[in-house]
Amino acid sequence: EPEVTQTPSHQVTQMGQEVILRCVPISNHLYFYWYRQILGQKVEFLVSFYNNEISEKSEIFDDQFSVERPDGSNFTLKIRSTKLEDSAMYFCASRDRGNPQYGYTFGSGTRLTVV
Amino acid sequence: AQSVTQLGSHVSVSEGALVLLRCNYSSSVPPYLFWYVQYPNQGLQLLLKYTSAATLVKGINGFEAEFKKSETSFHLTKPSAHMSDAAEYFCAVRTGAGSARQLTFGSGTQLTVLP
């Protein structure tokens, strides 16, 4: 079964450093997402991406965050200057098309620890 | 705005007993609802989804959920719990429109299965 692949699985970074989280969505999917889950809390929406642009973003997704689809396969989340409160599990997801019969497939996540 | 509420952040059942995890939704339009499972240190796996077809939805691993409009509920059940069912379970509703559609998650229910 096709998978969404995320790398790395764990990343530790110092406060103030830039990090890039990488995702390879399912190849024929059109919609891409980033979610995060702070330890012990609910999964929160960050951003959705379609047709090479952001289609929706939450209030969490401030100017420190950016997303990019640099080629036909990768989808990245960049945090420009990390803060301690950015420590969380970050999930990438993709979806085939608008029909909800086509579900959202999530990757295994990247655990980001900011020290 | 559409949302889901999961009643009970922790549920414990004995092995072999009925599993019932509660989810109520708030929506002014027919909702599309999902249940995801998260095993320790893993990503989100889709258990089942309701997309306005049959009100009783069967998913993987013996789980099912029934959409009840009169009760605005989409509770997850399994007749007989296994030790391997111990995980966190998230109910989610599709929100937004067009390319901005996304999933909004409930706060999760941690299921413990006792021997």
mmCIF file with all atom_site columns, C-alpha atoms in Angstrom:
data_model
loop_
_atom_site.group_PDB
_atom_site.id
_atom_site.type_symbol
_atom_site.label_atom_id
_atom_site.label_alt_id
_atom_site.label_comp_id
_atom_site.label_asym_id
_atom_site.label_entity_id
_atom_site.label_seq_id
_atom_site.pdbx_PDB_ins_code
_atom_site.Cartn_x
_atom_site.Cartn_y
_atom_site.Cartn_z
_atom_site.occupancy
_atom_site.B_iso_or_equiv
_atom_site.pdbx_formal_charge
_atom_site.auth_seq_id
_atom_site.auth_comp_id
_atom_site.auth_asym_id
_atom_site.auth_atom_id
_atom_site.pdbx_PDB_model_num
ATOM 1   C CA . GLU A 1 1   ? 0.000   0.000  0.000  1.00 0.00 ? 1   GLU A CA 1
ATOM 2   C CA . PRO A 1 2   ? 1.360   3.477  -0.859 1.00 0.00 ? 2   PRO A CA 1
ATOM 3   C CA . GLU A 1 3   ? 2.865   5.394  2.033  1.00 0.00 ? 3   GLU A CA 1
ATOM 4   C CA . VAL A 1 4   ? 3.725   8.933  2.998  1.00 0.00 ? 4   VAL A CA 1
ATOM 5   C CA . THR A 1 5   ? 7.396   8.983  3.988  1.00 0.00 ? 5   THR A CA 1
ATOM 6   C CA . GLN A 1 6   ? 8.856   11.463 6.442  1.00 0.00 ? 6   GLN A CA 1
ATOM 7   C CA . THR A 1 7   ? 12.493  12.128 7.249  1.00 0.00 ? 7   THR A CA 1
ATOM 8   C CA . PRO A 1 8   ? 14.136  12.333 9.659  1.00 0.00 ? 8   PRO A CA 1
ATOM 9   C CA . SER A 1 9   ? 12.173  10.398 12.261 1.00 0.00 ? 9   SER A CA 1
ATOM 10  C CA . HIS A 1 10  ? 13.855  12.355 15.043 1.00 0.00 ? 10  HIS A CA 1
ATOM 11  C CA . GLN A 1 11  ? 15.604  15.702 14.992 1.00 0.00 ? 11  GLN A CA 1
ATOM 12  C CA . VAL A 1 12  ? 17.219  17.616 17.802 1.00 0.00 ? 12  VAL A CA 1
ATOM 13  C CA . THR A 1 13  ? 18.088  21.235 17.179 1.00 0.00 ? 13  THR A CA 1
ATOM 14  C CA . GLN A 1 14  ? 19.239  24.223 19.163 1.00 0.00 ? 14  GLN A CA 1
ATOM 15  C CA . MET A 1 15  ? 16.901  27.119 19.765 1.00 0.00 ? 15  MET A CA 1
ATOM 16  C CA . GLY A 1 16  ? 17.216  29.714 17.036 1.00 0.00 ? 16  GLY A CA 1
ATOM 17  C CA . GLN A 1 17  ? 18.380  27.243 14.401 1.00 0.00 ? 17  GLN A CA 1
ATOM 18  C CA . GLU A 1 18  ? 16.561  26.573 11.158 1.00 0.00 ? 18  GLU A CA 1
ATOM 19  C CA . VAL A 1 19  ? 15.131  23.109 10.526 1.00 0.00 ? 19  VAL A CA 1
ATOM 20  C CA . ILE A 1 20  ? 13.658  21.519 7.438  1.00 0.00 ? 20  ILE A CA 1
ATOM 21  C CA . LEU A 1 21  ? 11.326  18.574 7.785  1.00 0.00 ? 21  LEU A CA 1
ATOM 22  C CA . ARG A 1 22  ? 10.912  16.477 4.698  1.00 0.00 ? 22  ARG A CA 1
ATOM 23  C CA . CYS A 1 23  ? 8.012   14.509 3.354  1.00 0.00 ? 23  CYS A CA 1
ATOM 24  C CA . VAL A 1 24  ? 7.429   12.413 0.256  1.00 0.00 ? 24  VAL A CA 1
ATOM 25  C CA . PRO A 1 25  ? 3.662   12.270 -0.315 1.00 0.00 ? 25  PRO A CA 1
ATOM 26  C CA . ILE A 1 26  ? 1.962   9.501  -2.261 1.00 0.00 ? 26  ILE A CA 1
ATOM 27  C CA . SER A 1 27  ? 2.905   10.034 -5.870 1.00 0.00 ? 27  SER A CA 1
ATOM 28  C CA . ASN A 1 28  ? -0.489  10.747 -7.459 1.00 0.00 ? 28  ASN A CA 1
ATOM 29  C CA . HIS A 1 29  ? -1.849  12.813 -4.574 1.00 0.00 ? 29  HIS A CA 1
ATOM 30  C CA . LEU A 1 30  ? -2.696  16.453 -5.130 1.00 0.00 ? 30  LEU A CA 1
ATOM 31  C CA . TYR A 1 31  ? -3.276  17.901 -1.659 1.00 0.00 ? 31  TYR A CA 1
ATOM 32  C CA . PHE A 1 32  ? -0.602  18.110 1.005  1.00 0.00 ? 32  PHE A CA 1
ATOM 33  C CA . TYR A 1 33  ? -0.732  18.954 4.692  1.00 0.00 ? 33  TYR A CA 1
ATOM 34  C CA . TRP A 1 34  ? 1.359   19.501 7.766  1.00 0.00 ? 34  TRP A CA 1
ATOM 35  C CA . TYR A 1 35  ? 0.011   18.851 11.257 1.00 0.00 ? 35  TYR A CA 1
ATOM 36  C CA . ARG A 1 36  ? 1.731   18.928 14.596 1.00 0.00 ? 36  ARG A CA 1
ATOM 37  C CA . GLN A 1 37  ? 1.140   17.240 17.938 1.00 0.00 ? 37  GLN A CA 1
ATOM 38  C CA . ILE A 1 38  ? 2.718   18.651 21.052 1.00 0.00 ? 38  ILE A CA 1
ATOM 39  C CA . LEU A 1 39  ? 3.370   15.868 23.544 1.00 0.00 ? 39  LEU A CA 1
ATOM 40  C CA . GLY A 1 40  ? 0.154   14.820 25.242 1.00 0.00 ? 40  GLY A CA 1
ATOM 41  C CA . GLN A 1 41  ? -2.022  17.168 23.213 1.00 0.00 ? 41  GLN A CA 1
ATOM 42  C CA . LYS A 1 42  ? -4.298  16.929 20.204 1.00 0.00 ? 42  LYS A CA 1
ATOM 43  C CA . VAL A 1 43  ? -3.208  16.871 16.589 1.00 0.00 ? 43  VAL A CA 1
ATOM 44  C CA . GLU A 1 44  ? -3.347  20.426 15.215 1.00 0.00 ? 44  GLU A CA 1
ATOM 45  C CA . PHE A 1 45  ? -3.596  21.585 11.624 1.00 0.00 ? 45  PHE A CA 1
ATOM 46  C CA . LEU A 1 46  ? -0.778  23.798 10.392 1.00 0.00 ? 46  LEU A CA 1
ATOM 47  C CA . VAL A 1 47  ? -1.124  24.235 6.649  1.00 0.00 ? 47  VAL A CA 1
ATOM 48  C CA . SER A 1 48  ? -2.589  22.817 3.475  1.00 0.00 ? 48  SER A CA 1
ATOM 49  C CA . PHE A 1 49  ? -0.988  23.055 0.036  1.00 0.00 ? 49  PHE A CA 1
ATOM 50  C CA . TYR A 1 50  ? -2.503  22.589 -3.395 1.00 0.00 ? 50  TYR A CA 1
ATOM 51  C CA . ASN A 1 51  ? -1.465  23.519 -6.912 1.00 0.00 ? 51  ASN A CA 1
ATOM 52  C CA . ASN A 1 52  ? 1.871   24.843 -5.661 1.00 0.00 ? 52  ASN A CA 1
ATOM 53  C CA . GLU A 1 53  ? 0.451   27.279 -3.168 1.00 0.00 ? 53  GLU A CA 1
ATOM 54  C CA . ILE A 1 54  ? -0.868  27.422 0.372  1.00 0.00 ? 54  ILE A CA 1
ATOM 55  C CA . SER A 1 55  ? -4.624  26.931 0.376  1.00 0.00 ? 55  SER A CA 1
ATOM 56  C CA . GLU A 1 56  ? -5.181  27.331 4.112  1.00 0.00 ? 56  GLU A CA 1
ATOM 57  C CA . LYS A 1 57  ? -3.106  27.928 7.220  1.00 0.00 ? 57  LYS A CA 1
ATOM 58  C CA . SER A 1 58  ? -3.803  28.061 10.908 1.00 0.00 ? 58  SER A CA 1
ATOM 59  C CA . GLU A 1 59  ? -2.839  30.769 13.355 1.00 0.00 ? 59  GLU A CA 1
ATOM 60  C CA . ILE A 1 60  ? 0.044   28.554 14.448 1.00 0.00 ? 60  ILE A CA 1
ATOM 61  C CA . PHE A 1 61  ? 1.595   28.854 10.988 1.00 0.00 ? 61  PHE A CA 1
ATOM 62  C CA . ASP A 1 62  ? 3.222   32.253 11.429 1.00 0.00 ? 62  ASP A CA 1
ATOM 63  C CA . ASP A 1 63  ? 6.072   33.894 9.539  1.00 0.00 ? 63  ASP A CA 1
ATOM 64  C CA . GLN A 1 64  ? 8.560   31.477 11.071 1.00 0.00 ? 64  GLN A CA 1
ATOM 65  C CA . PHE A 1 65  ? 7.038   28.640 9.065  1.00 0.00 ? 65  PHE A CA 1
ATOM 66  C CA . SER A 1 66  ? 7.149   28.017 5.343  1.00 0.00 ? 66  SER A CA 1
ATOM 67  C CA . VAL A 1 67  ? 6.336   25.146 3.033  1.00 0.00 ? 67  VAL A CA 1
ATOM 68  C CA . GLU A 1 68  ? 7.670   24.220 -0.346 1.00 0.00 ? 68  GLU A CA 1
ATOM 69  C CA . ARG A 1 69  ? 7.317   21.577 -2.995 1.00 0.00 ? 69  ARG A CA 1
ATOM 70  C CA . PRO A 1 70  ? 10.748  21.947 -4.566 1.00 0.00 ? 70  PRO A CA 1
ATOM 71  C CA . ASP A 1 71  ? 10.317  19.143 -7.070 1.00 0.00 ? 71  ASP A CA 1
ATOM 72  C CA . GLY A 1 72  ? 7.702   16.643 -8.130 1.00 0.00 ? 72  GLY A CA 1
ATOM 73  C CA . SER A 1 73  ? 8.064   14.424 -5.103 1.00 0.00 ? 73  SER A CA 1
ATOM 74  C CA . ASN A 1 74  ? 9.125   16.284 -1.945 1.00 0.00 ? 74  ASN A CA 1
ATOM 75  C CA . PHE A 1 75  ? 7.087   18.505 0.343  1.00 0.00 ? 75  PHE A CA 1
ATOM 76  C CA . THR A 1 76  ? 9.010   20.360 3.040  1.00 0.00 ? 76  THR A CA 1
ATOM 77  C CA . LEU A 1 77  ? 8.234   22.320 6.179  1.00 0.00 ? 77  LEU A CA 1
ATOM 78  C CA . LYS A 1 78  ? 10.811  24.886 7.234  1.00 0.00 ? 78  LYS A CA 1
ATOM 79  C CA . ILE A 1 79  ? 10.963  26.525 10.620 1.00 0.00 ? 79  ILE A CA 1
ATOM 80  C CA . ARG A 1 80  ? 13.238  29.536 10.313 1.00 0.00 ? 80  ARG A CA 1
ATOM 81  C CA . SER A 1 81  ? 14.266  30.146 13.904 1.00 0.00 ? 81  SER A CA 1
ATOM 82  C CA . THR A 1 82  ? 13.120  27.402 16.217 1.00 0.00 ? 82  THR A CA 1
ATOM 83  C CA . LYS A 1 83  ? 11.712  28.057 19.667 1.00 0.00 ? 83  LYS A CA 1
ATOM 84  C CA . LEU A 1 84  ? 11.394  25.674 22.590 1.00 0.00 ? 84  LEU A CA 1
ATOM 85  C CA . GLU A 1 85  ? 7.629   25.554 22.046 1.00 0.00 ? 85  GLU A CA 1
ATOM 86  C CA . ASP A 1 86  ? 8.143   24.200 18.519 1.00 0.00 ? 86  ASP A CA 1
ATOM 87  C CA . SER A 1 87  ? 9.094   20.868 20.083 1.00 0.00 ? 87  SER A CA 1
ATOM 88  C CA . ALA A 1 88  ? 6.442   18.461 18.819 1.00 0.00 ? 88  ALA A CA 1
ATOM 89  C CA . MET A 1 89  ? 5.721   15.591 16.492 1.00 0.00 ? 89  MET A CA 1
ATOM 90  C CA . TYR A 1 90  ? 5.147   16.892 12.984 1.00 0.00 ? 90  TYR A CA 1
ATOM 91  C CA . PHE A 1 91  ? 2.991   14.868 10.625 1.00 0.00 ? 91  PHE A CA 1
ATOM 92  C CA . CYS A 1 92  ? 2.789   15.200 6.881  1.00 0.00 ? 92  CYS A CA 1
ATOM 93  C CA . ALA A 1 93  ? -0.360  14.008 5.105  1.00 0.00 ? 93  ALA A CA 1
ATOM 94  C CA . SER A 1 94  ? -1.556  13.805 1.529  1.00 0.00 ? 94  SER A CA 1
ATOM 95  C CA . ARG A 1 95  ? -4.865  13.250 -0.236 1.00 0.00 ? 95  ARG A CA 1
ATOM 96  C CA . ASP A 1 96  ? -5.771  12.229 -3.749 1.00 0.00 ? 96  ASP A CA 1
ATOM 97  C CA . ARG A 1 97  ? -8.581  14.592 -4.600 1.00 0.00 ? 97  ARG A CA 1
ATOM 98  C CA . GLY A 1 98  ? -11.608 16.414 -3.262 1.00 0.00 ? 98  GLY A CA 1
ATOM 99  C CA . ASN A 1 99  ? -13.880 13.411 -2.845 1.00 0.00 ? 99  ASN A CA 1
ATOM 100 C CA . PRO A 1 100 ? -13.787 12.312 0.797  1.00 0.00 ? 100 PRO A CA 1
ATOM 101 C CA . GLN A 1 101 ? -13.839 8.714  -0.373 1.00 0.00 ? 101 GLN A CA 1
ATOM 102 C CA . TYR A 1 102 ? -10.173 9.386  -0.891 1.00 0.00 ? 102 TYR A CA 1
ATOM 103 C CA . GLY A 1 103 ? -8.886  9.571  2.647  1.00 0.00 ? 103 GLY A CA 1
ATOM 104 C CA . TYR A 1 104 ? -6.024  11.468 4.163  1.00 0.00 ? 104 TYR A CA 1
ATOM 105 C CA . THR A 1 105 ? -2.859  9.370  4.483  1.00 0.00 ? 105 THR A CA 1
ATOM 106 C CA . PHE A 1 106 ? -0.438  10.361 7.223  1.00 0.00 ? 106 PHE A CA 1
ATOM 107 C CA . GLY A 1 107 ? 3.266   9.740  7.528  1.00 0.00 ? 107 GLY A CA 1
ATOM 108 C CA . SER A 1 108 ? 4.901   8.331  10.658 1.00 0.00 ? 108 SER A CA 1
ATOM 109 C CA . GLY A 1 109 ? 5.989   11.767 11.784 1.00 0.00 ? 109 GLY A CA 1
ATOM 110 C CA . THR A 1 110 ? 9.162   13.624 12.685 1.00 0.00 ? 110 THR A CA 1
ATOM 111 C CA . ARG A 1 111 ? 9.756   14.198 16.359 1.00 0.00 ? 111 ARG A CA 1
ATOM 112 C CA . LEU A 1 112 ? 11.396  17.615 16.687 1.00 0.00 ? 112 LEU A CA 1
ATOM 113 C CA . THR A 1 113 ? 13.110  18.494 19.943 1.00 0.00 ? 113 THR A CA 1
ATOM 114 C CA . VAL A 1 114 ? 14.333  22.051 20.412 1.00 0.00 ? 114 VAL A CA 1
ATOM 115 C CA . VAL A 1 115 ? 16.907  22.475 23.176 1.00 0.00 ? 115 VAL A CA 1
ATOM 116 C CA . ALA B 2 1   ? -17.545 25.843 12.670 1.00 0.00 ? 1   ALA B CA 1
ATOM 117 C CA . GLN B 2 2   ? -17.362 22.097 12.518 1.00 0.00 ? 2   GLN B CA 1
ATOM 118 C CA . SER B 2 3   ? -15.725 20.301 15.421 1.00 0.00 ? 3   SER B CA 1
ATOM 119 C CA . VAL B 2 4   ? -15.603 16.987 17.250 1.00 0.00 ? 4   VAL B CA 1
ATOM 120 C CA . THR B 2 5   ? -15.576 16.275 20.959 1.00 0.00 ? 5   THR B CA 1
ATOM 121 C CA . GLN B 2 6   ? -14.240 13.061 22.396 1.00 0.00 ? 6   GLN B CA 1
ATOM 122 C CA . LEU B 2 7   ? -15.706 12.156 25.758 1.00 0.00 ? 7   LEU B CA 1
ATOM 123 C CA . GLY B 2 8   ? -13.205 10.499 28.043 1.00 0.00 ? 8   GLY B CA 1
ATOM 124 C CA . SER B 2 9   ? -9.500  11.127 27.639 1.00 0.00 ? 9   SER B CA 1
ATOM 125 C CA . HIS B 2 10  ? -8.740  7.689  29.087 1.00 0.00 ? 10  HIS B CA 1
ATOM 126 C CA . VAL B 2 11  ? -10.718 4.464  28.753 1.00 0.00 ? 11  VAL B CA 1
ATOM 127 C CA . SER B 2 12  ? -9.753  1.129  30.299 1.00 0.00 ? 12  SER B CA 1
ATOM 128 C CA . VAL B 2 13  ? -11.327 -2.184 29.334 1.00 0.00 ? 13  VAL B CA 1
ATOM 129 C CA . SER B 2 14  ? -10.513 -5.790 30.078 1.00 0.00 ? 14  SER B CA 1
ATOM 130 C CA . GLU B 2 15  ? -9.270  -8.036 27.317 1.00 0.00 ? 15  GLU B CA 1
ATOM 131 C CA . GLY B 2 16  ? -12.311 -9.531 25.596 1.00 0.00 ? 16  GLY B CA 1
ATOM 132 C CA . ALA B 2 17  ? -14.661 -6.773 26.728 1.00 0.00 ? 17  ALA B CA 1
ATOM 133 C CA . LEU B 2 18  ? -16.539 -4.325 24.520 1.00 0.00 ? 18  LEU B CA 1
ATOM 134 C CA . VAL B 2 19  ? -14.653 -1.223 23.452 1.00 0.00 ? 19  VAL B CA 1
ATOM 135 C CA . LEU B 2 20  ? -16.701 1.979  23.182 1.00 0.00 ? 20  LEU B CA 1
ATOM 136 C CA . LEU B 2 21  ? -14.977 5.261  22.392 1.00 0.00 ? 21  LEU B CA 1
ATOM 137 C CA . ARG B 2 22  ? -17.247 8.288  22.156 1.00 0.00 ? 22  ARG B CA 1
ATOM 138 C CA . CYS B 2 23  ? -17.195 11.065 19.614 1.00 0.00 ? 23  CYS B CA 1
ATOM 139 C CA . ASN B 2 24  ? -19.788 13.772 19.120 1.00 0.00 ? 24  ASN B CA 1
ATOM 140 C CA . TYR B 2 25  ? -19.690 16.224 16.261 1.00 0.00 ? 25  TYR B CA 1
ATOM 141 C CA . SER B 2 26  ? -20.902 19.731 15.723 1.00 0.00 ? 26  SER B CA 1
ATOM 142 C CA . SER B 2 27  ? -21.767 20.609 12.168 1.00 0.00 ? 27  SER B CA 1
ATOM 143 C CA . SER B 2 28  ? -24.378 22.584 10.285 1.00 0.00 ? 28  SER B CA 1
ATOM 144 C CA . VAL B 2 29  ? -23.848 20.485 7.174  1.00 0.00 ? 29  VAL B CA 1
ATOM 145 C CA . PRO B 2 30  ? -23.582 16.725 6.708  1.00 0.00 ? 30  PRO B CA 1
ATOM 146 C CA . PRO B 2 31  ? -20.170 15.930 8.125  1.00 0.00 ? 31  PRO B CA 1
ATOM 147 C CA . TYR B 2 32  ? -17.441 13.657 6.889  1.00 0.00 ? 32  TYR B CA 1
ATOM 148 C CA . LEU B 2 33  ? -16.031 11.876 9.929  1.00 0.00 ? 33  LEU B CA 1
ATOM 149 C CA . PHE B 2 34  ? -12.944 9.793  10.536 1.00 0.00 ? 34  PHE B CA 1
ATOM 150 C CA . TRP B 2 35  ? -11.366 7.672  13.235 1.00 0.00 ? 35  TRP B CA 1
ATOM 151 C CA . TYR B 2 36  ? -7.586  7.393  13.413 1.00 0.00 ? 36  TYR B CA 1
ATOM 152 C CA . VAL B 2 37  ? -5.425  5.268  15.693 1.00 0.00 ? 37  VAL B CA 1
ATOM 153 C CA . GLN B 2 38  ? -1.960  6.148  16.936 1.00 0.00 ? 38  GLN B CA 1
ATOM 154 C CA . TYR B 2 39  ? 0.182   3.387  18.422 1.00 0.00 ? 39  TYR B CA 1
ATOM 155 C CA . PRO B 2 40  ? 3.033   4.467  20.709 1.00 0.00 ? 40  PRO B CA 1
ATOM 156 C CA . ASN B 2 41  ? 5.710   6.384  18.837 1.00 0.00 ? 41  ASN B CA 1
ATOM 157 C CA . GLN B 2 42  ? 3.985   5.871  15.516 1.00 0.00 ? 42  GLN B CA 1
ATOM 158 C CA . GLY B 2 43  ? 1.969   7.920  13.057 1.00 0.00 ? 43  GLY B CA 1
ATOM 159 C CA . LEU B 2 44  ? -1.758  8.159  12.479 1.00 0.00 ? 44  LEU B CA 1
ATOM 160 C CA . GLN B 2 45  ? -3.452  5.228  10.840 1.00 0.00 ? 45  GLN B CA 1
ATOM 161 C CA . LEU B 2 46  ? -6.935  5.500  9.377  1.00 0.00 ? 46  LEU B CA 1
ATOM 162 C CA . LEU B 2 47  ? -9.372  3.078  11.022 1.00 0.00 ? 47  LEU B CA 1
ATOM 163 C CA . LEU B 2 48  ? -12.519 4.051  9.166  1.00 0.00 ? 48  LEU B CA 1
ATOM 164 C CA . LYS B 2 49  ? -14.383 6.961  7.626  1.00 0.00 ? 49  LYS B CA 1
ATOM 165 C CA . TYR B 2 50  ? -17.980 8.071  7.171  1.00 0.00 ? 50  TYR B CA 1
ATOM 166 C CA . THR B 2 51  ? -18.722 9.845  3.923  1.00 0.00 ? 51  THR B CA 1
ATOM 167 C CA . SER B 2 52  ? -22.543 9.917  3.905  1.00 0.00 ? 52  SER B CA 1
ATOM 168 C CA . ALA B 2 53  ? -23.052 6.455  2.488  1.00 0.00 ? 53  ALA B CA 1
ATOM 169 C CA . ALA B 2 54  ? -23.925 3.684  4.971  1.00 0.00 ? 54  ALA B CA 1
ATOM 170 C CA . THR B 2 55  ? -24.419 4.869  8.546  1.00 0.00 ? 55  THR B CA 1
ATOM 171 C CA . LEU B 2 56  ? -22.658 1.798  9.945  1.00 0.00 ? 56  LEU B CA 1
ATOM 172 C CA . VAL B 2 57  ? -19.058 1.883  8.864  1.00 0.00 ? 57  VAL B CA 1
ATOM 173 C CA . LYS B 2 58  ? -16.715 -1.052 9.219  1.00 0.00 ? 58  LYS B CA 1
ATOM 174 C CA . GLY B 2 59  ? -13.026 -0.437 9.540  1.00 0.00 ? 59  GLY B CA 1
ATOM 175 C CA . ILE B 2 60  ? -9.826  -2.311 10.055 1.00 0.00 ? 60  ILE B CA 1
ATOM 176 C CA . ASN B 2 61  ? -8.916  -4.519 13.023 1.00 0.00 ? 61  ASN B CA 1
ATOM 177 C CA . GLY B 2 62  ? -12.570 -5.315 13.804 1.00 0.00 ? 62  GLY B CA 1
ATOM 178 C CA . PHE B 2 63  ? -13.589 -1.745 14.607 1.00 0.00 ? 63  PHE B CA 1
ATOM 179 C CA . GLU B 2 64  ? -16.806 -0.148 13.447 1.00 0.00 ? 64  GLU B CA 1
ATOM 180 C CA . ALA B 2 65  ? -18.624 3.120  14.003 1.00 0.00 ? 65  ALA B CA 1
ATOM 181 C CA . GLU B 2 66  ? -22.215 4.190  13.602 1.00 0.00 ? 66  GLU B CA 1
ATOM 182 C CA . PHE B 2 67  ? -23.226 7.638  12.419 1.00 0.00 ? 67  PHE B CA 1
ATOM 183 C CA . LYS B 2 68  ? -26.290 8.819  14.353 1.00 0.00 ? 68  LYS B CA 1
ATOM 184 C CA . LYS B 2 69  ? -27.577 12.137 13.150 1.00 0.00 ? 69  LYS B CA 1
ATOM 185 C CA . SER B 2 70  ? -30.208 12.376 15.889 1.00 0.00 ? 70  SER B CA 1
ATOM 186 C CA . GLU B 2 71  ? -27.487 12.117 18.530 1.00 0.00 ? 71  GLU B CA 1
ATOM 187 C CA . THR B 2 72  ? -24.758 13.907 16.524 1.00 0.00 ? 72  THR B CA 1
ATOM 188 C CA . SER B 2 73  ? -22.509 10.999 17.382 1.00 0.00 ? 73  SER B CA 1
ATOM 189 C CA . PHE B 2 74  ? -19.980 8.763  15.671 1.00 0.00 ? 74  PHE B CA 1
ATOM 190 C CA . HIS B 2 75  ? -18.894 6.363  18.411 1.00 0.00 ? 75  HIS B CA 1
ATOM 191 C CA . LEU B 2 76  ? -16.236 3.749  17.753 1.00 0.00 ? 76  LEU B CA 1
ATOM 192 C CA . THR B 2 77  ? -16.834 0.192  18.920 1.00 0.00 ? 77  THR B CA 1
ATOM 193 C CA . LYS B 2 78  ? -15.203 -3.204 18.903 1.00 0.00 ? 78  LYS B CA 1
ATOM 194 C CA . PRO B 2 79  ? -16.956 -6.254 20.347 1.00 0.00 ? 79  PRO B CA 1
ATOM 195 C CA . SER B 2 80  ? -13.900 -7.808 21.969 1.00 0.00 ? 80  SER B CA 1
ATOM 196 C CA . ALA B 2 81  ? -10.772 -5.925 22.954 1.00 0.00 ? 81  ALA B CA 1
ATOM 197 C CA . HIS B 2 82  ? -7.296  -7.305 22.316 1.00 0.00 ? 82  HIS B CA 1
ATOM 198 C CA . MET B 2 83  ? -4.135  -6.274 24.068 1.00 0.00 ? 83  MET B CA 1
ATOM 199 C CA . SER B 2 84  ? -2.883  -4.975 20.723 1.00 0.00 ? 84  SER B CA 1
ATOM 200 C CA . ASP B 2 85  ? -5.712  -2.415 20.636 1.00 0.00 ? 85  ASP B CA 1
ATOM 201 C CA . ALA B 2 86  ? -3.996  -0.346 23.317 1.00 0.00 ? 86  ALA B CA 1
ATOM 202 C CA . ALA B 2 87  ? -3.344  2.989  21.622 1.00 0.00 ? 87  ALA B CA 1
ATOM 203 C CA . GLU B 2 88  ? -4.634  6.535  21.308 1.00 0.00 ? 88  GLU B CA 1
ATOM 204 C CA . TYR B 2 89  ? -7.706  7.038  19.176 1.00 0.00 ? 89  TYR B CA 1
ATOM 205 C CA . PHE B 2 90  ? -8.634  10.272 17.469 1.00 0.00 ? 90  PHE B CA 1
ATOM 206 C CA . CYS B 2 91  ? -11.944 11.273 15.987 1.00 0.00 ? 91  CYS B CA 1
ATOM 207 C CA . ALA B 2 92  ? -11.751 13.879 13.213 1.00 0.00 ? 92  ALA B CA 1
ATOM 208 C CA . VAL B 2 93  ? -14.107 15.879 11.020 1.00 0.00 ? 93  VAL B CA 1
ATOM 209 C CA . ARG B 2 94  ? -13.400 17.344 7.620  1.00 0.00 ? 94  ARG B CA 1
ATOM 210 C CA . THR B 2 95  ? -13.592 21.121 7.730  1.00 0.00 ? 95  THR B CA 1
ATOM 211 C CA . GLY B 2 96  ? -13.077 23.928 5.274  1.00 0.00 ? 96  GLY B CA 1
ATOM 212 C CA . ALA B 2 97  ? -14.033 24.108 1.616  1.00 0.00 ? 97  ALA B CA 1
ATOM 213 C CA . GLY B 2 98  ? -12.467 23.360 -1.718 1.00 0.00 ? 98  GLY B CA 1
ATOM 214 C CA . SER B 2 99  ? -8.686  23.112 -1.710 1.00 0.00 ? 99  SER B CA 1
ATOM 215 C CA . ALA B 2 100 ? -8.653  24.374 1.891  1.00 0.00 ? 100 ALA B CA 1
ATOM 216 C CA . ARG B 2 101 ? -10.347 21.269 3.231  1.00 0.00 ? 101 ARG B CA 1
ATOM 217 C CA . GLN B 2 102 ? -8.543  19.720 6.166  1.00 0.00 ? 102 GLN B CA 1
ATOM 218 C CA . LEU B 2 103 ? -9.106  17.473 9.128  1.00 0.00 ? 103 LEU B CA 1
ATOM 219 C CA . THR B 2 104 ? -9.888  18.857 12.563 1.00 0.00 ? 104 THR B CA 1
ATOM 220 C CA . PHE B 2 105 ? -9.126  16.402 15.318 1.00 0.00 ? 105 PHE B CA 1
ATOM 221 C CA . GLY B 2 106 ? -10.616 15.739 18.701 1.00 0.00 ? 106 GLY B CA 1
ATOM 222 C CA . SER B 2 107 ? -8.421  15.669 21.779 1.00 0.00 ? 107 SER B CA 1
ATOM 223 C CA . GLY B 2 108 ? -7.984  11.905 21.664 1.00 0.00 ? 108 GLY B CA 1
ATOM 224 C CA . THR B 2 109 ? -8.855  8.940  23.873 1.00 0.00 ? 109 THR B CA 1
ATOM 225 C CA . GLN B 2 110 ? -6.139  6.733  25.305 1.00 0.00 ? 110 GLN B CA 1
ATOM 226 C CA . LEU B 2 111 ? -7.342  3.129  25.367 1.00 0.00 ? 111 LEU B CA 1
ATOM 227 C CA . THR B 2 112 ? -5.800  0.767  27.906 1.00 0.00 ? 112 THR B CA 1
ATOM 228 C CA . VAL B 2 113 ? -6.542  -2.949 27.671 1.00 0.00 ? 113 VAL B CA 1
ATOM 229 C CA . LEU B 2 114 ? -6.177  -4.853 30.927 1.00 0.00 ? 114 LEU B CA 1
ATOM 230 C CA . PRO B 2 115 ? -5.245  -8.565 30.954 1.00 0.00 ? 115 PRO B CA 1
#
